[in-house]
Each structure stands twice: as C-alpha cells, then as structure tokens.
Short mmCIF file of C-alpha atoms and ligand atoms in Angstrom, two decimals:
data_model
loop_
_atom_site.label_atom_id
_atom_site.label_comp_id
_atom_site.label_asym_id
_atom_site.label_seq_id
_atom_site.Cartn_x
_atom_site.Cartn_y
_atom_site.Cartn_z
CA UNK A 1 -76.81 18.43 -34.12
CA UNK A 2 -76.53 20.77 -31.13
CA UNK A 3 -79.63 22.49 -29.75
CA UNK A 4 -80.30 24.78 -26.82
CA UNK A 5 -83.75 24.27 -25.30
CA UNK A 6 -85.40 26.74 -22.92
CA UNK A 7 -87.52 24.95 -20.32
CA UNK A 8 -90.44 26.75 -18.67
CA UNK A 9 -91.47 24.05 -16.23
CA UNK A 10 -94.06 26.33 -14.61
CA UNK A 11 -96.38 25.31 -11.81
CA UNK A 12 -98.11 22.28 -10.32
CA UNK A 13 -97.13 19.13 -12.19
CA UNK A 14 -95.06 21.20 -14.67
CA UNK A 15 -91.64 20.25 -13.22
CA UNK A 16 -92.42 16.47 -13.13
CA UNK A 17 -93.70 16.28 -16.68
CA UNK A 18 -90.97 18.45 -18.22
CA UNK A 19 -88.41 16.25 -16.46
CA UNK A 20 -89.98 13.31 -18.28
CA UNK A 21 -89.58 15.04 -21.64
CA UNK A 22 -85.98 16.03 -20.83
CA UNK A 23 -85.09 12.41 -20.00
CA UNK A 24 -86.56 11.33 -23.33
CA UNK A 25 -84.70 14.04 -25.28
CA UNK A 26 -81.44 13.07 -23.56
CA UNK A 27 -81.95 9.46 -24.63
CA UNK A 28 -82.67 10.58 -28.21
CA UNK A 29 -79.48 12.66 -28.14
CA UNK A 30 -77.46 9.68 -26.97
CA UNK A 31 -78.93 7.30 -29.49
CA UNK A 32 -78.86 9.55 -32.56
CA UNK A 33 -75.73 11.55 -31.74
CA UNK A 34 -77.26 14.97 -30.92
CA UNK A 35 -76.47 17.31 -28.08
CA UNK A 36 -79.42 18.91 -26.34
CA UNK A 37 -78.82 21.26 -23.45
CA UNK A 38 -81.54 22.67 -21.24
CA UNK A 39 -81.96 25.99 -19.50
CA UNK A 40 -84.61 26.22 -16.77
CA UNK A 41 -86.47 29.55 -16.68
CA UNK A 42 -89.25 31.06 -14.60
CA UNK A 43 -92.82 31.61 -15.76
CA UNK A 44 -96.19 31.44 -14.02
CA UNK A 45 -96.97 31.37 -10.31
CA UNK A 46 -93.39 30.35 -9.49
CA UNK A 47 -92.16 33.48 -11.32
CA UNK A 48 -94.71 35.70 -9.55
CA UNK A 49 -93.49 34.38 -6.19
CA UNK A 50 -89.81 34.99 -6.99
CA UNK A 51 -89.96 38.17 -9.08
CA UNK A 52 -93.45 39.66 -8.78
CA UNK A 53 -94.14 39.11 -12.49
CA UNK A 54 -95.53 36.08 -14.33
CA UNK A 55 -93.00 36.41 -17.16
CA UNK A 56 -89.75 38.22 -16.29
CA UNK A 57 -87.94 39.94 -19.16
CA UNK A 58 -84.95 37.63 -18.54
CA UNK A 59 -87.11 34.61 -19.43
CA UNK A 60 -88.22 36.28 -22.68
CA UNK A 61 -84.64 37.17 -23.62
CA UNK A 62 -83.37 33.65 -22.95
CA UNK A 63 -86.25 32.09 -24.89
CA UNK A 64 -85.40 34.36 -27.84
CA UNK A 65 -81.80 33.10 -27.60
CA UNK A 66 -82.90 29.44 -27.59
CA UNK A 67 -83.56 27.04 -30.47
CA UNK A 68 -86.91 26.05 -29.02
CA UNK A 69 -89.01 26.22 -25.87
CA UNK A 70 -90.51 23.39 -23.82
CA UNK A 71 -93.33 24.41 -21.50
CA UNK A 72 -94.89 22.38 -18.68
CA UNK A 73 -97.98 24.19 -17.41
CA UNK A 74 -98.77 27.42 -15.65
CA UNK A 75 -101.46 28.33 -13.16
CA UNK A 76 -102.11 28.02 -9.44
CA UNK A 77 -104.80 26.24 -7.52
CA UNK A 78 -108.37 27.39 -8.07
CA UNK A 79 -109.36 29.60 -5.16
CA UNK A 80 -105.77 30.67 -4.38
CA UNK A 81 -106.58 34.14 -3.08
CA UNK A 82 -103.05 35.52 -3.56
CA UNK A 83 -103.28 34.84 -7.29
CA UNK A 84 -106.96 35.62 -7.84
CA UNK A 85 -106.69 39.13 -6.43
CA UNK A 86 -103.86 40.09 -8.83
CA UNK A 87 -104.70 42.55 -11.64
CA UNK A 88 -105.17 40.92 -15.06
CA UNK A 89 -101.71 41.77 -16.42
CA UNK A 90 -99.95 40.15 -13.44
CA UNK A 91 -101.86 36.86 -13.44
CA UNK A 92 -100.02 33.69 -14.49
CA UNK A 93 -102.12 33.44 -17.68
CA UNK A 94 -100.83 36.86 -18.76
CA UNK A 95 -97.33 35.36 -18.82
CA UNK A 96 -98.46 32.72 -21.28
CA UNK A 97 -100.06 35.30 -23.58
CA UNK A 98 -96.95 37.48 -23.39
CA UNK A 99 -94.51 34.70 -24.30
CA UNK A 100 -96.70 33.70 -27.28
CA UNK A 101 -96.73 37.24 -28.54
CA UNK A 102 -93.05 38.00 -27.74
CA UNK A 103 -91.99 34.95 -29.78
CA UNK A 104 -94.48 35.77 -32.57
CA UNK A 105 -96.14 32.36 -32.28
CA UNK A 106 -99.25 32.91 -34.36
CA UNK A 107 -99.93 29.29 -35.23
CA UNK A 108 -101.07 26.86 -32.55
CA UNK A 109 -101.56 23.23 -33.55
CA UNK A 110 -103.61 21.06 -31.22
CA UNK A 111 -104.01 17.54 -32.52
CA UNK A 112 -106.77 15.44 -30.96
CA UNK A 113 -106.84 11.78 -31.76
CA UNK A 114 -108.11 8.56 -30.35
CA UNK A 115 -105.19 6.32 -29.46
CA UNK A 116 -106.23 2.80 -30.49
CA UNK A 117 -104.99 1.38 -27.16
CA UNK A 118 -107.18 3.88 -25.29
CA UNK A 119 -110.29 3.78 -27.46
CA UNK A 120 -112.24 2.51 -24.42
CA UNK A 121 -111.67 5.86 -22.69
CA UNK A 122 -113.63 7.78 -25.34
CA UNK A 123 -116.74 9.18 -23.67
CA UNK A 124 -118.79 9.15 -26.89
CA UNK A 125 -121.22 6.43 -27.92
CA UNK A 126 -119.46 3.35 -29.28
CA UNK A 127 -120.80 3.67 -32.84
CA UNK A 128 -119.46 7.24 -32.97
CA UNK A 129 -116.07 6.38 -31.42
CA UNK A 130 -115.64 3.47 -33.83
CA UNK A 131 -115.45 5.86 -36.78
CA UNK A 132 -112.33 7.32 -35.16
CA UNK A 133 -111.16 10.78 -34.16
CA UNK A 134 -108.08 12.23 -35.82
CA UNK A 135 -108.19 15.99 -36.18
CA UNK A 136 -105.95 19.00 -35.66
CA UNK A 137 -107.22 22.33 -34.41
CA UNK A 138 -105.20 25.10 -36.07
CA UNK A 139 -105.74 28.02 -33.72
CA UNK A 140 -104.67 31.61 -34.46
CA UNK A 141 -102.75 32.49 -31.30
CA UNK A 142 -101.69 36.14 -31.12
CA UNK A 143 -104.66 38.08 -32.44
CA UNK A 144 -108.39 38.49 -32.01
CA UNK A 145 -110.17 39.24 -28.75
CA UNK A 146 -107.25 38.02 -26.63
CA UNK A 147 -105.14 40.93 -27.84
CA UNK A 148 -107.74 43.50 -28.96
CA UNK A 149 -108.55 46.72 -27.15
CA UNK A 150 -110.21 46.23 -23.80
CA UNK A 151 -111.27 48.40 -20.97
CA UNK A 152 -113.81 49.55 -18.47
CA UNK A 153 -115.75 52.73 -18.05
CA UNK A 154 -118.95 54.12 -16.68
CA UNK A 155 -122.11 55.10 -18.47
CA UNK A 156 -125.55 56.10 -17.31
CA UNK A 157 -126.53 52.58 -16.35
CA UNK A 158 -123.34 52.10 -14.33
CA UNK A 159 -120.02 50.40 -15.00
CA UNK A 160 -119.26 48.59 -18.29
CA UNK A 161 -116.39 46.55 -19.72
CA UNK A 162 -115.48 45.54 -23.26
CA UNK A 163 -113.05 43.37 -25.26
CA UNK A 164 -112.59 43.62 -29.02
CA UNK A 165 -112.45 40.89 -31.65
CA UNK A 166 -110.39 42.29 -34.52
CA UNK A 167 -108.57 40.52 -37.35
CA UNK A 168 -106.84 41.93 -40.39
CA UNK A 169 -106.33 40.27 -43.77
CA UNK A 170 -102.67 39.49 -43.12
CA UNK A 171 -103.37 37.73 -39.81
CA UNK A 172 -106.09 35.53 -41.30
CA UNK A 173 -104.09 34.80 -44.45
CA UNK A 174 -101.03 33.47 -42.65
CA UNK A 175 -102.94 31.15 -40.34
CA UNK A 176 -105.18 29.94 -43.20
CA UNK A 177 -102.07 29.00 -45.19
CA UNK A 178 -100.81 26.93 -42.26
CA UNK A 179 -104.12 25.05 -42.20
CA UNK A 180 -104.16 24.35 -45.94
CA UNK A 181 -100.51 23.25 -45.97
CA UNK A 182 -101.20 20.90 -43.08
CA UNK A 183 -104.29 19.50 -44.81
CA UNK A 184 -102.09 18.58 -47.78
CA UNK A 185 -100.05 16.34 -45.49
CA UNK A 186 -103.24 14.80 -44.08
CA UNK A 187 -106.69 14.08 -45.52
CA UNK A 188 -107.00 17.24 -47.65
CA UNK A 189 -109.92 18.82 -45.80
CA UNK A 190 -110.14 22.14 -43.94
CA UNK A 191 -113.16 23.15 -41.86
CA UNK A 192 -113.02 26.90 -41.20
CA UNK A 193 -114.90 28.00 -38.10
CA UNK A 194 -116.61 31.36 -37.75
CA UNK A 195 -119.75 33.15 -36.62
CA UNK A 196 -120.28 34.91 -39.95
CA UNK A 197 -124.05 35.05 -39.46
CA UNK A 198 -123.46 37.63 -36.73
CA UNK A 199 -119.89 38.97 -36.53
CA UNK A 200 -118.24 41.30 -39.05
CA UNK A 201 -114.80 39.98 -38.05
CA UNK A 202 -116.05 36.50 -38.99
CA UNK A 203 -117.28 37.72 -42.38
CA UNK A 204 -113.79 39.02 -43.14
CA UNK A 205 -112.32 35.74 -41.82
CA UNK A 206 -114.50 33.76 -44.22
CA UNK A 207 -113.67 35.96 -47.24
CA UNK A 208 -109.94 35.70 -46.61
CA UNK A 209 -110.01 31.94 -46.06
CA UNK A 210 -111.85 31.51 -49.38
CA UNK A 211 -109.21 33.62 -51.10
CA UNK A 212 -106.40 31.51 -49.68
CA UNK A 213 -108.29 28.34 -50.67
CA UNK A 214 -107.95 29.30 -54.35
CA UNK A 215 -104.28 28.34 -54.13
CA UNK A 216 -105.21 24.90 -52.78
CA UNK A 217 -107.68 23.40 -55.27
CA UNK A 218 -106.74 19.92 -54.02
CA UNK A 219 -107.99 20.73 -50.49
CA UNK A 220 -111.71 20.71 -49.75
CA UNK A 221 -112.97 23.67 -47.69
CA UNK A 222 -116.07 23.65 -45.49
CA UNK A 223 -117.31 26.69 -43.56
CA UNK A 224 -118.93 25.88 -40.24
CA UNK A 225 -120.51 28.13 -37.64
CA UNK A 226 -118.92 27.78 -34.25
CA UNK A 227 -122.09 26.74 -32.41
CA UNK A 228 -122.74 24.02 -34.95
CA UNK A 229 -119.11 22.91 -34.65
CA UNK A 230 -119.50 22.43 -30.90
CA UNK A 231 -122.40 20.13 -31.69
CA UNK A 232 -120.77 18.30 -34.60
CA UNK A 233 -117.70 17.50 -32.49
CA UNK A 234 -119.76 15.26 -30.25
CA UNK A 235 -122.16 14.06 -32.93
CA UNK A 236 -119.79 13.18 -35.74
CA UNK A 237 -116.14 13.98 -34.96
CA UNK A 238 -114.76 11.76 -37.71
CA UNK A 239 -115.82 14.39 -40.29
CA UNK A 240 -113.00 16.71 -39.15
CA UNK A 241 -109.45 16.72 -40.48
CA UNK A 242 -108.00 20.23 -40.09
CA UNK A 243 -110.12 22.68 -38.06
CA UNK A 244 -109.10 26.30 -38.70
CA UNK A 245 -110.12 28.77 -36.00
CA UNK A 246 -109.64 32.19 -34.46
CA UNK A 247 -107.95 32.52 -31.08
CA UNK A 248 -111.06 32.39 -28.88
CA UNK A 249 -113.02 29.80 -30.86
CA UNK A 250 -109.89 27.63 -30.93
CA UNK A 251 -109.49 27.93 -27.18
CA UNK A 252 -112.98 26.59 -26.61
CA UNK A 253 -113.18 23.98 -29.35
CA UNK A 254 -109.73 22.54 -28.64
CA UNK A 255 -110.77 21.72 -25.07
CA UNK A 256 -113.85 19.99 -26.41
CA UNK A 257 -111.83 18.12 -29.04
CA UNK A 258 -109.35 16.98 -26.38
CA UNK A 259 -112.08 15.84 -24.03
CA UNK A 260 -113.86 13.64 -26.57
CA UNK A 261 -110.68 11.58 -26.99
CA UNK A 262 -110.96 10.70 -23.30
CA UNK A 263 -107.23 11.03 -22.76
CA UNK A 264 -106.25 14.65 -22.33
CA UNK A 265 -103.08 13.47 -20.55
CA UNK A 266 -101.87 12.22 -23.93
CA UNK A 267 -102.31 15.29 -26.12
CA UNK A 268 -99.43 17.49 -27.25
CA UNK A 269 -99.36 20.88 -28.93
CA UNK A 270 -97.04 23.19 -30.81
CA UNK A 271 -96.95 26.94 -31.36
CA UNK A 272 -94.89 28.37 -34.20
CA UNK A 273 -94.37 31.64 -36.02
CA UNK A 274 -92.18 32.82 -38.85
CA UNK A 275 -89.04 31.02 -37.58
CA UNK A 276 -88.24 27.45 -36.56
CA UNK A 277 -88.26 28.41 -32.90
CA UNK A 278 -91.44 27.01 -31.42
CA UNK A 279 -93.08 26.50 -28.08
CA UNK A 280 -94.20 22.98 -27.24
CA UNK A 281 -96.51 22.07 -24.41
CA UNK A 282 -99.06 19.51 -23.29
CA UNK A 283 -102.72 20.48 -23.76
CA UNK A 284 -103.59 19.82 -20.14
CA UNK A 285 -103.06 22.26 -17.28
CA UNK A 286 -100.93 22.39 -14.13
CA UNK A 287 -103.19 20.10 -12.03
CA UNK A 288 -101.99 21.51 -8.67
CA UNK A 289 -104.14 18.96 -6.80
CA UNK A 290 -101.90 16.07 -7.89
CA UNK A 291 -98.56 17.93 -8.02
CA UNK A 292 -95.57 16.27 -6.33
CA UNK A 293 -97.29 12.88 -6.02
CA UNK A 294 -95.63 11.36 -9.07
CA UNK A 295 -98.95 10.32 -10.56
CA UNK A 296 -99.18 12.84 -13.42
CA UNK A 297 -99.03 11.39 -16.92
CA UNK A 298 -95.85 12.65 -18.67
CA UNK A 299 -96.90 11.39 -22.13
CA UNK A 300 -98.45 14.62 -23.44
CA UNK A 301 -95.23 16.49 -22.67
CA UNK A 302 -93.08 13.70 -24.10
CA UNK A 303 -95.16 13.80 -27.30
CA UNK A 304 -94.74 17.59 -27.34
CA UNK A 305 -90.98 17.02 -27.32
CA UNK A 306 -91.47 14.69 -30.31
CA UNK A 307 -93.28 17.52 -32.12
CA UNK A 308 -90.31 19.76 -31.33
CA UNK A 309 -87.93 17.24 -32.87
CA UNK A 310 -89.99 17.07 -36.05
CA UNK A 311 -91.20 20.65 -36.52
CA UNK A 312 -88.39 22.79 -35.05
CA UNK A 313 -85.33 20.60 -35.58
CA UNK A 314 -86.35 18.69 -38.74
CA UNK A 315 -85.65 15.34 -37.10
CA UNK A 316 -88.60 13.16 -38.23
CA UNK A 317 -86.86 9.87 -37.54
CA UNK A 318 -86.09 10.87 -33.97
CA UNK A 319 -89.68 12.09 -33.49
CA UNK A 320 -90.99 8.76 -34.76
CA UNK A 321 -88.71 6.90 -32.33
CA UNK A 322 -90.34 8.74 -29.42
CA UNK A 323 -93.88 8.14 -30.72
CA UNK A 324 -93.18 4.46 -31.34
CA UNK A 325 -91.80 4.04 -27.82
CA UNK A 326 -94.97 5.62 -26.37
CA UNK A 327 -97.21 3.35 -28.45
CA UNK A 328 -95.18 0.31 -27.44
CA UNK A 329 -95.49 1.06 -23.73
CA UNK A 330 -99.27 1.49 -24.15
CA UNK A 331 -99.53 -1.73 -26.14
CA UNK A 332 -97.69 -3.51 -23.34
CA UNK A 333 -100.48 -2.40 -21.01
CA UNK A 334 -98.74 0.23 -18.88
CA UNK A 335 -100.97 3.09 -17.74
CA UNK A 336 -100.71 6.11 -15.46
CA UNK A 337 -103.69 6.69 -13.14
CA UNK A 338 -105.56 9.05 -15.52
CA UNK A 339 -105.77 6.43 -18.30
CA UNK A 340 -105.96 3.33 -16.13
CA UNK A 341 -108.52 0.67 -17.01
CA UNK A 342 -109.27 -2.89 -15.93
CA UNK A 343 -106.56 -5.46 -16.55
CA UNK A 344 -103.83 -2.87 -17.20
CA UNK A 345 -100.65 -2.25 -15.20
CA UNK A 346 -100.71 1.03 -13.27
CA UNK A 347 -97.40 2.90 -12.98
CA UNK A 348 -96.20 6.18 -11.50
CA UNK A 349 -95.32 9.14 -13.74
CA UNK A 350 -91.58 8.63 -13.38
CA UNK A 351 -91.95 4.90 -14.13
CA UNK A 352 -93.85 5.74 -17.29
CA UNK A 353 -90.97 7.99 -18.39
CA UNK A 354 -88.43 5.26 -17.62
CA UNK A 355 -90.38 2.66 -19.61
CA UNK A 356 -90.53 5.00 -22.62
CA UNK A 357 -86.82 5.86 -22.38
CA UNK A 358 -85.92 2.16 -22.25
CA UNK A 359 -87.85 1.52 -25.47
CA UNK A 360 -86.15 4.24 -27.52
C1 LIG B 401 -104.91 27.57 -23.42
C2 LIG B 401 -105.25 28.24 -22.12
C3 LIG B 401 -104.83 29.70 -22.23
C4 LIG B 401 -105.60 30.32 -23.37
C5 LIG B 401 -105.00 30.51 -20.95
C6 LIG B 401 -104.36 29.85 -19.76
C7 LIG B 401 -104.48 31.91 -21.13
O1 LIG B 401 -106.58 28.11 -21.81
O2 LIG B 401 -103.73 27.51 -23.78
O3 LIG B 401 -105.83 27.09 -24.09
O4 LIG B 401 -106.75 30.73 -23.18
O5 LIG B 401 -105.05 30.41 -24.48
MN1 LIG B 402 -107.70 26.86 -23.22
#
C-alpha cells in the first residue's frame, strides 16, 4: 500500500513528537511492505511567522490532496504578546478550526483510558481508579458555538458580544450515528450530553439522538446533563463507554476525561468526516516550555499514527503492532519524564521512540 501523509508539525514540541510518529510509520512500512511518504506543511505560530496566516491556503490544498493528516500541536507560549494581540481570525487556534472545517471533519474521537502500567498516575481515589476508565468522547467538531454567528455591538448599557450555539437535525444525526456505531464495537452504551433543562439547541439535540437510537436497540442510551457529567467523571468514571457531545461540551469534558487518566501524554485522537481522510493528533498541546529539550512524550502522537493506520488506511494488524510495541516498552519500565514514577527507567523522548521502533 502507498500512502501520502501531510504532516502539520506545528509549534513547541510539535516537530519532536511528529518525528517520533514518522519513525514509527516508516518502521511499519518496512515491516509490512507499505510505502508512506510525508509532506511537511505549515500551520500555527510557525505559519504566522512565515506567511502572516495561521493556515495558508497551500496547506489546505495539500492536505486535501493527501491520504491523511498527522498533526503535532499548535499554539505559542502563554503571554506571547505578538500572538495575543492578533485578531481572532489570525490566531493559531483559528488555523486549527479552519483545517477541521475545510476537511469536513465533523467527528472527533477522544479516547481516555487508564493504561494498566500507569494506573498509579490516576489522580482519583484508589477505589474509584480500580474500577477502571475506558471511555471515548465523541465530539461534534465543525458546528455549534464554535462556528455559529458571533459579533460585537453597542447598546444602551455599553458594548456587548455574543456567540451562537446552533445545531440542525442533520448535524446531530450524523455525529449520533458515529457514537452508536462505535458503541456497537465496544460496551454498547452511549451517554448523550446536553443542557436540555435550559437550552433549546440541547432539546433538539436530545430529540434527534433519541430518534437515531431507534435504529440501535442493542445499544443502551442515557441522557446526562453536562454539569452532572463533569461531576460523574470524577465520581464514577467507569460508568462511561461512549460519551456523545456537542463541540463545546466535548472540548471541556474531553480535557477532564484526559486528566483523570493521569497520563495526558499518552492520549491520541482522530477527526474524520465523510471520507477516509482523517486528521490525527495527540490530545495534549504544544508545551512550549519544554520544546527542544527532548523530554516530551511522543507516545500520544505515535498512538495517533496507530489510529490513522486502523481508521484511515484499514490496517488493523499494523495498528495493533504499534500499540503492542508501546505497551511492551511500558511493561519493561521505560518512562518519559511526564509519566515517570519510582523504580522506573527514565528516557528522553527520542529514546522512547527508538525503543518503540525496535519492538515493532
Ligand atoms: C482542542 C483545543 C481547540 C478546541 C482549540 C485550540 C481551538 O482546545 O482541540 O480541544 O477548542 O477545539
Ligand atoms: Mn480543548
């Protein structure tokens, strides 16, 4: 198989961690007889510095011509005045929103699970952690308040600003189907998150999800209000299998879900739309404070590459080979700084990549 992969390394630790994933994909290619080639493209602060825009049209065009996209992380250091004074549409984050929408990536999967070897890192009480965490947040990614009408104006009291949460039946239907299909491959349970006690958009969300559920009688559906969900995630996370959410609720809850596993440097994600071309990225950010020091954990990006193999290229065996190699390295006691604990062997980011490559 021959595949062309667009690489948006981005900012901060982005280049180091995407290099890790590229090394792993090259090894997979060698071992299983595939040819992967990589095209590096600009997005984020690095793109703003070179072109004045966070996402140049050239990057969009080349991503559309690729078989799939690997993303590192975008975003500059907090307090970077050059970036913070930019208007909203020229900030690095705007580039991320634009690539999602340009590629039609409406479905964002963010799995959060407790790796057995890292169970000690879970910040929750032991009796809660022992029940396990293995959930996937299915986040709608190109609708809702992120893309709704927004603006500013003046009224009698002074200046005002607004953003709009809007969903139509089609948008909710397609993401709900993704969640129910995924639940069929897992533990057959969907929790749909909304704020239907207050928001009209949530009442429509709930109606549509219940309609879709009729086609999945084998999947159990639970409605949960978003505030309660925030609480349940720390109180009893083992109750969740597939968590179906809008764009903004998914943004917030997926950070919480990642944090309770205690190892955000391990968590991968995928974004897909109507085609097989997806965008794969680690859940964590660009961590500018540790960039260039070779201490960043490449595992989340390497596991994102494994998701690409499985979900975009239909190569489940190859994906499994990557995941097994990661588990093996952890079982052998190797740890990057972020997941280090007593008695383990601390390694640099590039060493971690090398150890994983050797075990494929
Ligand atoms: C994420 C990020 C982005 C989002 C930002 C950087 C635009 O927080 O991927 O969760 O809010 O979607
Ligand atoms: Mn976020």
